Short mmCIF file of C-alpha atoms in Angstrom, two decimals:
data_model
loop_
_atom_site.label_atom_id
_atom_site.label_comp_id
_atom_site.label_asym_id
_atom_site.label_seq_id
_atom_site.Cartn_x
_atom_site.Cartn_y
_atom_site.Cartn_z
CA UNK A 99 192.92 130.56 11.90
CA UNK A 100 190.25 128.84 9.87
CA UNK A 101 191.03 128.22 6.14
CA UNK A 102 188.08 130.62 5.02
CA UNK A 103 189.70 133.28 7.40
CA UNK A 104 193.39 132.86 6.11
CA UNK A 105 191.82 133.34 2.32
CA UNK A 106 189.62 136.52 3.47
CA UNK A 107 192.88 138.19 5.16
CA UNK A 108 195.04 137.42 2.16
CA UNK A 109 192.08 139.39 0.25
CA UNK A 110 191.97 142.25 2.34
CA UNK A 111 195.93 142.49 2.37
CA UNK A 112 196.10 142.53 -1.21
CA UNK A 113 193.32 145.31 -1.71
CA UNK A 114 195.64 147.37 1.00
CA UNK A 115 198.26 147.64 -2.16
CA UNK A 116 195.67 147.70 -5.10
CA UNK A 117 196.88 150.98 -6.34
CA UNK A 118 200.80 149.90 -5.72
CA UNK A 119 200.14 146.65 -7.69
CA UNK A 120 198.09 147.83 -10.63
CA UNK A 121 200.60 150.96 -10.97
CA UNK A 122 203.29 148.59 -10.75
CA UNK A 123 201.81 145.60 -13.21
CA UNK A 124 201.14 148.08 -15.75
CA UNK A 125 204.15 150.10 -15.85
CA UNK A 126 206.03 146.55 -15.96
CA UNK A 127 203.76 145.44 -18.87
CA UNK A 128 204.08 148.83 -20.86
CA UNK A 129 207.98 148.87 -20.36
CA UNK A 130 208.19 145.52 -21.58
CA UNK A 131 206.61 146.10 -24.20
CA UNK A 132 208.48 149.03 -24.87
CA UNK A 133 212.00 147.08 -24.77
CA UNK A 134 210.44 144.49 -27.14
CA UNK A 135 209.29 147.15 -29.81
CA UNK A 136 210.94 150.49 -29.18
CA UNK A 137 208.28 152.37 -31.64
CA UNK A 138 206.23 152.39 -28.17
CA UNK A 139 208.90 154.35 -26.73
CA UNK A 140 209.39 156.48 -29.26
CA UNK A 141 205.32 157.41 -29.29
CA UNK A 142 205.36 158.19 -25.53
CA UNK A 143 209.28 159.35 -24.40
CA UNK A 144 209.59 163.07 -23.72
CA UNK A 145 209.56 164.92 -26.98
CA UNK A 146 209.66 168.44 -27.22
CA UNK A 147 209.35 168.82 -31.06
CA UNK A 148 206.21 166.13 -30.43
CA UNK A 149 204.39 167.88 -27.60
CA UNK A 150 204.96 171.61 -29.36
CA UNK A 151 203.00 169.99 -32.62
CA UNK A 152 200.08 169.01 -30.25
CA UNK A 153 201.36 165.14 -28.68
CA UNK A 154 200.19 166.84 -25.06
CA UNK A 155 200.18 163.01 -23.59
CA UNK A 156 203.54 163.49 -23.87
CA UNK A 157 203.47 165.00 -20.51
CA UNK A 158 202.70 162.09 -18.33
CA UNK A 159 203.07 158.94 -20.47
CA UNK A 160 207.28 159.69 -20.04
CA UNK A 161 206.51 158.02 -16.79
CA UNK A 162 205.03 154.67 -18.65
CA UNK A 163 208.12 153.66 -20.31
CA UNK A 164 212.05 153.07 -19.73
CA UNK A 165 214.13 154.60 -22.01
CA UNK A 166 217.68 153.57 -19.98
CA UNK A 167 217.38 150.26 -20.42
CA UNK A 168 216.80 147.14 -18.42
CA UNK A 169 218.88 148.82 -15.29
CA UNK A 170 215.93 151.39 -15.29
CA UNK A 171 213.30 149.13 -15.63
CA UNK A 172 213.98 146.61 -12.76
CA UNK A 173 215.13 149.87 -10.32
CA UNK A 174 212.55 151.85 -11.02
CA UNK A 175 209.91 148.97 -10.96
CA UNK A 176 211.26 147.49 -7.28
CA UNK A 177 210.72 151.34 -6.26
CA UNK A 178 207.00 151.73 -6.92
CA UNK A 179 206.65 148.46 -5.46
CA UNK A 180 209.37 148.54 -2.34
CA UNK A 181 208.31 152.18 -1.88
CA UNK A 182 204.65 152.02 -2.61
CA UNK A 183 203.48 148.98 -0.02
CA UNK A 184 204.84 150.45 2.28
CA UNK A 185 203.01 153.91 1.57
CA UNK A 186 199.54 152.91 0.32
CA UNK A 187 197.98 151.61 3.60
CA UNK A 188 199.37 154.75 5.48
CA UNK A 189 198.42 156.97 2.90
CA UNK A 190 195.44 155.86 0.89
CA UNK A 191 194.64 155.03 -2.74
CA UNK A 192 193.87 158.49 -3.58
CA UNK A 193 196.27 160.21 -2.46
CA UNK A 194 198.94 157.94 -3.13
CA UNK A 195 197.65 158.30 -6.89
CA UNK A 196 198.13 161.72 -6.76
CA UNK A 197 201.53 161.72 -5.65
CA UNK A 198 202.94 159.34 -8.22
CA UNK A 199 201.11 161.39 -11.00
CA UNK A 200 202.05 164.75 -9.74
CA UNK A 201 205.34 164.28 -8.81
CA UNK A 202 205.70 162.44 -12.37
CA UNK A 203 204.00 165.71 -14.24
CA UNK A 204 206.95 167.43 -12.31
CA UNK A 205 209.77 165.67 -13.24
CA UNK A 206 208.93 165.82 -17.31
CA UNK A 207 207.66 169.22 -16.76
CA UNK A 208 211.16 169.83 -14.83
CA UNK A 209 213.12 167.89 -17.80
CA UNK A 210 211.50 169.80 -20.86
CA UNK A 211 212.48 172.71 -19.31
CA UNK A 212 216.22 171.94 -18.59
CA UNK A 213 216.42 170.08 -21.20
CA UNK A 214 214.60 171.65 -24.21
CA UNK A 215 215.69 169.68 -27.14
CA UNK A 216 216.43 166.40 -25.46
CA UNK A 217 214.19 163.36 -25.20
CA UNK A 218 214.02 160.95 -22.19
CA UNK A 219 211.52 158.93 -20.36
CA UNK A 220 211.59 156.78 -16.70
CA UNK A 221 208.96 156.07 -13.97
CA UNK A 222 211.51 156.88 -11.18
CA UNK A 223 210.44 161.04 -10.81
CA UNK A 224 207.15 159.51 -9.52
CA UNK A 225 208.53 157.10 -7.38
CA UNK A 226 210.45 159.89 -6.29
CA UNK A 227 207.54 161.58 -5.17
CA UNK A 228 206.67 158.27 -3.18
CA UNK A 229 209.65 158.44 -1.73
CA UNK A 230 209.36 162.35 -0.54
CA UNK A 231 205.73 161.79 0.95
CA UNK A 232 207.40 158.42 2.55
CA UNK A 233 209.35 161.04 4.24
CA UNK A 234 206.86 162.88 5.96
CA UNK A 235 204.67 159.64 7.17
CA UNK A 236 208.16 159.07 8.58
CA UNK A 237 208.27 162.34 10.32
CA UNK A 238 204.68 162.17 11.39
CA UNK A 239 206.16 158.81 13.48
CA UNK A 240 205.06 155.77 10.81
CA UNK A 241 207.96 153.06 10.52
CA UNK A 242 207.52 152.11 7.25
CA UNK A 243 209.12 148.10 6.19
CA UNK A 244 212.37 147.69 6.17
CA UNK A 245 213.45 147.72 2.60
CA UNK A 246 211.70 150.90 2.60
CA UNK A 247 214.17 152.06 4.05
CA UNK A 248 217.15 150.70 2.35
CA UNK A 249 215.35 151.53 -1.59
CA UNK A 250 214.94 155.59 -0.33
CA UNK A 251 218.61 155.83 1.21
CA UNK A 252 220.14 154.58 -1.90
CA UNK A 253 217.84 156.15 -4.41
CA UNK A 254 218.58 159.67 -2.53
CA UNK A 255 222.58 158.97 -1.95
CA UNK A 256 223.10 157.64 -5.62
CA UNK A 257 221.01 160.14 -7.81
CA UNK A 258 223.00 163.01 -5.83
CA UNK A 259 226.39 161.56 -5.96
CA UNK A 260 225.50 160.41 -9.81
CA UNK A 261 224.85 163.97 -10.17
CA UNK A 262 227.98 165.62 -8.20
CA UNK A 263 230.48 162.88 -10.00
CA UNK A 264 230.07 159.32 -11.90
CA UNK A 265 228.87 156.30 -11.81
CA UNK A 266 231.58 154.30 -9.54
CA UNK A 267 231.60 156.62 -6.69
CA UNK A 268 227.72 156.77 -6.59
CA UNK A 269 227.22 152.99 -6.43
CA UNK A 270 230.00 153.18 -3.47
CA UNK A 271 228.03 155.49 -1.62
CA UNK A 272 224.40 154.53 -2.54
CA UNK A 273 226.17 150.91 -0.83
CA UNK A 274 227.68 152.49 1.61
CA UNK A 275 224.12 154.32 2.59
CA UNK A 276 222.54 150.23 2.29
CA UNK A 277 224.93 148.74 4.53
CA UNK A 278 224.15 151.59 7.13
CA UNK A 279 220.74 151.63 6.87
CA UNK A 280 220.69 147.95 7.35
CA UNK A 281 223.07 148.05 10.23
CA UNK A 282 220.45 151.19 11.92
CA UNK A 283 217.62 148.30 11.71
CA UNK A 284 219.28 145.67 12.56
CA UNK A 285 220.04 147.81 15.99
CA UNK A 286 217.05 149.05 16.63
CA UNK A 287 217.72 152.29 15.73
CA UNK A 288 214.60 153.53 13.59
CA UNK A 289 215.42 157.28 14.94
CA UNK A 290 218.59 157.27 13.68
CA UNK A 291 217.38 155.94 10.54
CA UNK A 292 214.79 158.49 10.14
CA UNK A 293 217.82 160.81 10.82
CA UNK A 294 219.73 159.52 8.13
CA UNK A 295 217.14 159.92 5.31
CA UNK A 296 216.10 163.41 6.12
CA UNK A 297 220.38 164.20 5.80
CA UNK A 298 220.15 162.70 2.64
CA UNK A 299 217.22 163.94 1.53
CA UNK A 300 217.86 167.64 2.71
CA UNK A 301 221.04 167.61 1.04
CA UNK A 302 220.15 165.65 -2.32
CA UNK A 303 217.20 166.85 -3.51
CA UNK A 304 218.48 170.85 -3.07
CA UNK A 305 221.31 169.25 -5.05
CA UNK A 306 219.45 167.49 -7.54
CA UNK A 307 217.54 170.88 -8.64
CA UNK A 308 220.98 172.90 -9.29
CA UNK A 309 221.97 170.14 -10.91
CA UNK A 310 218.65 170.15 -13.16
CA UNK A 311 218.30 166.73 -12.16
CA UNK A 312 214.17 166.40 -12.43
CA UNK A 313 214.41 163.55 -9.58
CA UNK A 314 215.00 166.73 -7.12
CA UNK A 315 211.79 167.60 -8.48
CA UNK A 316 209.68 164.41 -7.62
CA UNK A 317 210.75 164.49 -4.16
CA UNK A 318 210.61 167.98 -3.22
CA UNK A 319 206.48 167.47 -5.04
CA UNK A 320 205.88 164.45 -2.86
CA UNK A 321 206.89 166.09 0.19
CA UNK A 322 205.04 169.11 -0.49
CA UNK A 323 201.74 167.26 -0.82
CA UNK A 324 202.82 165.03 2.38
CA UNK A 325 202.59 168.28 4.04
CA UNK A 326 199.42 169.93 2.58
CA UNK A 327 197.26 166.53 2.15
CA UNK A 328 195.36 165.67 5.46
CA UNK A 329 196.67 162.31 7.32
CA UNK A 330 194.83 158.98 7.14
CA UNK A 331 194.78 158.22 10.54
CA UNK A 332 192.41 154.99 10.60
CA UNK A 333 195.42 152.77 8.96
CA UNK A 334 195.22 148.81 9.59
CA UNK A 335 198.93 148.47 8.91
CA UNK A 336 200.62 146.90 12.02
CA UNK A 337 203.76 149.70 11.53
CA UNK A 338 201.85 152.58 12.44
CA UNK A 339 202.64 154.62 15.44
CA UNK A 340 200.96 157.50 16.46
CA UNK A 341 203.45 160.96 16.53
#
């Protein structure tokens, strides 16, 4: 491969994840900014006091900012990217778009309504939704990359077992999920992969919901628009498989 060649494929890879890197850039830039000066956060966290006297952009820009910390920021930033490379190229800009934004509109929609006095911000309802219409490519037969895989088993087993108990048994099982995941992949064993996150999935997000945990909410959005948007079959990606 000439040198011009190798420069013009590097071009066209990058414009494969244009929407995964500018989502991801800016929500890195707007969090950090936020952690520096926290009167960001405070302008654009959920507020239900603020939205009822007319701060409507409090509906979506919850999804700009990190209110947990810098725990939330780097998770929650590796997902759109981990999750979103390997979903863009099957998916398309577009729709991807509107699955991050929906499923984000969702979640804070989800979390003013369980929680009507509380505040609270976080990207990771959108990449939720990532993660549900993930699922379905998955279903329709696309192997997605490897740490695909491994981000959406432990985002699914931890939020659920976070939800049904505490913190220490939900890392040991959101590791536990990792280490099997891996060990699927390492096999061969994409099928029983593809098993193992629709388990998970089945039973967390169901769980998430009764739990008025808004994540339930992002994926169960992402995998109902995985189902109703049409399929972009004409994808470059070299991990596409027809069903």
């Amino acid at each position: 491969m000439t040198a011009v060649a190798a420069v013009r494929e590097t071009r066209t890879g990058w414009r494969a994840y244009a929407v995964t890197l500018v989502i991801t850039l800016s929500t890195a830039l707007i969090g950090l900014a936020q952690l520096l000066h926290p009167a960001i956060l405070d302008t654009l966290q959920r507020d239900p006091d603020a939205l009822h006297s007319g701060q409507y952009w409090r509906l979506i820009t919850p999804i700009l900012v990190q209110g947990a910390g810098w725990w939330q920021y780097g998770f929650n930033l590796v997902g759109s990217l981990v999750i979103g490379v390997s979903l863009e190229p099957y998916w398309g800009r577009m729709r991807w778009l509107l699955v991050y934004l929906a499923a984000g509109l969702a979640g804070v929609l989800g979390a003013y309504h369980w929680e009507p006095h509380g505040t609270g911000s976080g990207s990771s309802d959108a990449v939720a939704g990532l993660i549900g219409a993930l699922m379905v490519a998955i279903w329709y037969g696309y192997r997605p990359r490897f740490p695909a895989y491994l981000y959406a088993a432990y985002f699914m087993a931890y939020l659920a077992v976070l939800d049904l108990t505490s913190l220490i048994p939900a890392m040991v099982v959101g590791s536990v999920s990792l280490s099997v995941s891996g060990r699927m992949w390492s096999l061969g064993k994409t099928g029983g992969l593809r098993i193992l996150l629709t388990v998970l999935l089945l039973l967390g997000a169901p769980a998430m919901i009764l739990l008025h945990d808004n994540h339930g909410v992002g994926l169960v959005t992402g995998v109902v628009l995985g189902v109703l948007l049409p399929v972009r079959r004409n994808v470059s990606d070299r991990n596409w498989q027809t069903p």
